[in-house]
Amino acid sequence: MKLGWTCRSNAEGQILGKLDIRKHQLRVDITFNEQEYSIDYKDSINLDYNGKKIHRQYINWVTNLMRNIDAELAYK
C-alpha cells in the first residue's frame, strides 16, 4: 500500500498487515466481512509495548491505515 504497509491474506476474512519504519515493526490483524472491518494489534518490534503503553506513533499509523481503507471502500 502507498502508506508503507504490506498486507497478505491469512484466511477468509483475515489479513495480516505489517508496517516497517526504520527500526520499528508493527503487525496488525485486519478482520473483515461485507459490512465492517476491525484492526487489532498483533505484535511489534521496538515499539516498547508493555501491555498498556506503546510507541506514541502507533495510533497515527493505525489511523492512517483506517483512513486509507475507508477511502478505498468509498471509491468502490
mmCIF file with all atom_site columns, C-alpha atoms in Angstrom:
data_model
loop_
_atom_site.group_PDB
_atom_site.id
_atom_site.type_symbol
_atom_site.label_atom_id
_atom_site.label_alt_id
_atom_site.label_comp_id
_atom_site.label_asym_id
_atom_site.label_entity_id
_atom_site.label_seq_id
_atom_site.pdbx_PDB_ins_code
_atom_site.Cartn_x
_atom_site.Cartn_y
_atom_site.Cartn_z
_atom_site.occupancy
_atom_site.B_iso_or_equiv
_atom_site.pdbx_formal_charge
_atom_site.auth_seq_id
_atom_site.auth_comp_id
_atom_site.auth_asym_id
_atom_site.auth_atom_id
_atom_site.pdbx_PDB_model_num
ATOM 1  C CA . MET A 1 1  ? 0.000   0.000   0.000  1.00 0.00 ? 1  MET A CA 1
ATOM 2  C CA . LYS A 1 2  ? 1.060   3.563   -0.522 1.00 0.00 ? 2  LYS A CA 1
ATOM 3  C CA . LEU A 1 3  ? 1.416   4.169   3.243  1.00 0.00 ? 3  LEU A CA 1
ATOM 4  C CA . GLY A 1 4  ? 4.206   1.620   3.579  1.00 0.00 ? 4  GLY A CA 1
ATOM 5  C CA . TRP A 1 5  ? 2.008   -1.219  4.799  1.00 0.00 ? 5  TRP A CA 1
ATOM 6  C CA . THR A 1 6  ? 2.347   -4.674  3.324  1.00 0.00 ? 6  THR A CA 1
ATOM 7  C CA . CYS A 1 7  ? -0.674  -6.921  3.611  1.00 0.00 ? 7  CYS A CA 1
ATOM 8  C CA . ARG A 1 8  ? -1.304  -10.575 2.964  1.00 0.00 ? 8  ARG A CA 1
ATOM 9  C CA . SER A 1 9  ? -4.364  -12.722 3.304  1.00 0.00 ? 9  SER A CA 1
ATOM 10 C CA . ASN A 1 10 ? -4.204  -15.201 6.185  1.00 0.00 ? 10 ASN A CA 1
ATOM 11 C CA . ALA A 1 11 ? -7.600  -16.813 5.714  1.00 0.00 ? 11 ALA A CA 1
ATOM 12 C CA . GLU A 1 12 ? -11.094 -15.984 4.533  1.00 0.00 ? 12 GLU A CA 1
ATOM 13 C CA . GLY A 1 13 ? -11.917 -12.583 6.044  1.00 0.00 ? 13 GLY A CA 1
ATOM 14 C CA . GLN A 1 14 ? -8.465  -12.088 7.594  1.00 0.00 ? 14 GLN A CA 1
ATOM 15 C CA . ILE A 1 15 ? -5.457  -10.039 6.532  1.00 0.00 ? 15 ILE A CA 1
ATOM 16 C CA . LEU A 1 16 ? -2.107  -9.607  8.269  1.00 0.00 ? 16 LEU A CA 1
ATOM 17 C CA . GLY A 1 17 ? -0.855  -6.024  7.928  1.00 0.00 ? 17 GLY A CA 1
ATOM 18 C CA . LYS A 1 18 ? 2.805   -5.182  8.510  1.00 0.00 ? 18 LYS A CA 1
ATOM 19 C CA . LEU A 1 19 ? 4.468   -1.787  8.706  1.00 0.00 ? 19 LEU A CA 1
ATOM 20 C CA . ASP A 1 20 ? 8.251   -1.380  8.818  1.00 0.00 ? 20 ASP A CA 1
ATOM 21 C CA . ILE A 1 21 ? 9.532   2.095   9.688  1.00 0.00 ? 21 ILE A CA 1
ATOM 22 C CA . ARG A 1 22 ? 13.227  2.470   10.384 1.00 0.00 ? 22 ARG A CA 1
ATOM 23 C CA . LYS A 1 23 ? 13.946  0.077   13.288 1.00 0.00 ? 23 LYS A CA 1
ATOM 24 C CA . HIS A 1 24 ? 10.273  -0.370  14.170 1.00 0.00 ? 24 HIS A CA 1
ATOM 25 C CA . GLN A 1 25 ? 7.862   -3.031  13.010 1.00 0.00 ? 25 GLN A CA 1
ATOM 26 C CA . LEU A 1 26 ? 4.135   -3.211  13.676 1.00 0.00 ? 26 LEU A CA 1
ATOM 27 C CA . ARG A 1 27 ? 1.860   -6.122  12.769 1.00 0.00 ? 27 ARG A CA 1
ATOM 28 C CA . VAL A 1 28 ? -1.923  -5.978  12.948 1.00 0.00 ? 28 VAL A CA 1
ATOM 29 C CA . ASP A 1 29 ? -4.748  -8.395  12.237 1.00 0.00 ? 29 ASP A CA 1
ATOM 30 C CA . ILE A 1 30 ? -7.420  -6.995  9.940  1.00 0.00 ? 30 ILE A CA 1
ATOM 31 C CA . THR A 1 31 ? -10.676 -8.931  10.150 1.00 0.00 ? 31 THR A CA 1
ATOM 32 C CA . PHE A 1 32 ? -13.488 -8.108  7.762  1.00 0.00 ? 32 PHE A CA 1
ATOM 33 C CA . ASN A 1 33 ? -16.816 -9.125  6.296  1.00 0.00 ? 33 ASN A CA 1
ATOM 34 C CA . GLU A 1 34 ? -19.292 -7.497  3.906  1.00 0.00 ? 34 GLU A CA 1
ATOM 35 C CA . GLN A 1 35 ? -20.402 -4.883  6.460  1.00 0.00 ? 35 GLN A CA 1
ATOM 36 C CA . GLU A 1 36 ? -17.392 -3.987  8.604  1.00 0.00 ? 36 GLU A CA 1
ATOM 37 C CA . TYR A 1 37 ? -13.734 -4.439  9.429  1.00 0.00 ? 37 TYR A CA 1
ATOM 38 C CA . SER A 1 38 ? -11.585 -4.235  12.533 1.00 0.00 ? 38 SER A CA 1
ATOM 39 C CA . ILE A 1 39 ? -7.875  -3.695  13.098 1.00 0.00 ? 39 ILE A CA 1
ATOM 40 C CA . ASP A 1 40 ? -6.288  -5.342  16.131 1.00 0.00 ? 40 ASP A CA 1
ATOM 41 C CA . TYR A 1 41 ? -2.724  -5.187  17.429 1.00 0.00 ? 41 TYR A CA 1
ATOM 42 C CA . LYS A 1 42 ? -0.884  -8.463  16.835 1.00 0.00 ? 42 LYS A CA 1
ATOM 43 C CA . ASP A 1 43 ? 2.743   -7.784  17.779 1.00 0.00 ? 43 ASP A CA 1
ATOM 44 C CA . SER A 1 44 ? 5.621   -5.385  17.255 1.00 0.00 ? 44 SER A CA 1
ATOM 45 C CA . ILE A 1 45 ? 9.366   -4.864  17.365 1.00 0.00 ? 45 ILE A CA 1
ATOM 46 C CA . ASN A 1 46 ? 10.920  -1.809  19.042 1.00 0.00 ? 46 ASN A CA 1
ATOM 47 C CA . LEU A 1 47 ? 7.598   -0.142  19.868 1.00 0.00 ? 47 LEU A CA 1
ATOM 48 C CA . ASP A 1 48 ? 8.072   -0.627  23.631 1.00 0.00 ? 48 ASP A CA 1
ATOM 49 C CA . TYR A 1 49 ? 4.662   -2.281  24.106 1.00 0.00 ? 49 TYR A CA 1
ATOM 50 C CA . ASN A 1 50 ? 4.226   -3.354  27.737 1.00 0.00 ? 50 ASN A CA 1
ATOM 51 C CA . GLY A 1 51 ? 0.581   -4.455  27.690 1.00 0.00 ? 51 GLY A CA 1
ATOM 52 C CA . LYS A 1 52 ? -0.716  -0.948  28.398 1.00 0.00 ? 52 LYS A CA 1
ATOM 53 C CA . LYS A 1 53 ? 1.504   1.567   26.617 1.00 0.00 ? 53 LYS A CA 1
ATOM 54 C CA . ILE A 1 54 ? 3.042   1.568   23.159 1.00 0.00 ? 54 ILE A CA 1
ATOM 55 C CA . HIS A 1 55 ? 5.066   3.924   20.957 1.00 0.00 ? 55 HIS A CA 1
ATOM 56 C CA . ARG A 1 56 ? 3.342   7.302   20.596 1.00 0.00 ? 56 ARG A CA 1
ATOM 57 C CA . GLN A 1 57 ? 3.107   6.967   16.789 1.00 0.00 ? 57 GLN A CA 1
ATOM 58 C CA . TYR A 1 58 ? 1.120   3.713   16.940 1.00 0.00 ? 58 TYR A CA 1
ATOM 59 C CA . ILE A 1 59 ? -2.269  5.449   16.899 1.00 0.00 ? 59 ILE A CA 1
ATOM 60 C CA . ASN A 1 60 ? -1.219  7.629   13.948 1.00 0.00 ? 60 ASN A CA 1
ATOM 61 C CA . TRP A 1 61 ? -0.047  4.646   11.902 1.00 0.00 ? 61 TRP A CA 1
ATOM 62 C CA . VAL A 1 62 ? -3.254  2.689   12.546 1.00 0.00 ? 62 VAL A CA 1
ATOM 63 C CA . THR A 1 63 ? -5.474  5.751   11.996 1.00 0.00 ? 63 THR A CA 1
ATOM 64 C CA . ASN A 1 64 ? -3.808  6.386   8.641  1.00 0.00 ? 64 ASN A CA 1
ATOM 65 C CA . LEU A 1 65 ? -4.368  2.752   7.694  1.00 0.00 ? 65 LEU A CA 1
ATOM 66 C CA . MET A 1 66 ? -8.050  3.029   8.643  1.00 0.00 ? 66 MET A CA 1
ATOM 67 C CA . ARG A 1 67 ? -8.469  6.235   6.632  1.00 0.00 ? 67 ARG A CA 1
ATOM 68 C CA . ASN A 1 68 ? -6.881  4.624   3.607  1.00 0.00 ? 68 ASN A CA 1
ATOM 69 C CA . ILE A 1 69 ? -9.121  1.538   3.874  1.00 0.00 ? 69 ILE A CA 1
ATOM 70 C CA . ASP A 1 70 ? -12.195 3.771   4.256  1.00 0.00 ? 70 ASP A CA 1
ATOM 71 C CA . ALA A 1 71 ? -11.193 5.810   1.215  1.00 0.00 ? 71 ALA A CA 1
ATOM 72 C CA . GLU A 1 72 ? -10.687 2.678   -0.877 1.00 0.00 ? 72 GLU A CA 1
ATOM 73 C CA . LEU A 1 73 ? -14.043 1.264   0.211  1.00 0.00 ? 73 LEU A CA 1
ATOM 74 C CA . ALA A 1 74 ? -15.816 4.540   -0.595 1.00 0.00 ? 74 ALA A CA 1
ATOM 75 C CA . TYR A 1 75 ? -14.193 4.560   -4.035 1.00 0.00 ? 75 TYR A CA 1
ATOM 76 C CA . LYS A 1 76 ? -15.628 1.147   -4.956 1.00 0.00 ? 76 LYS A CA 1
#
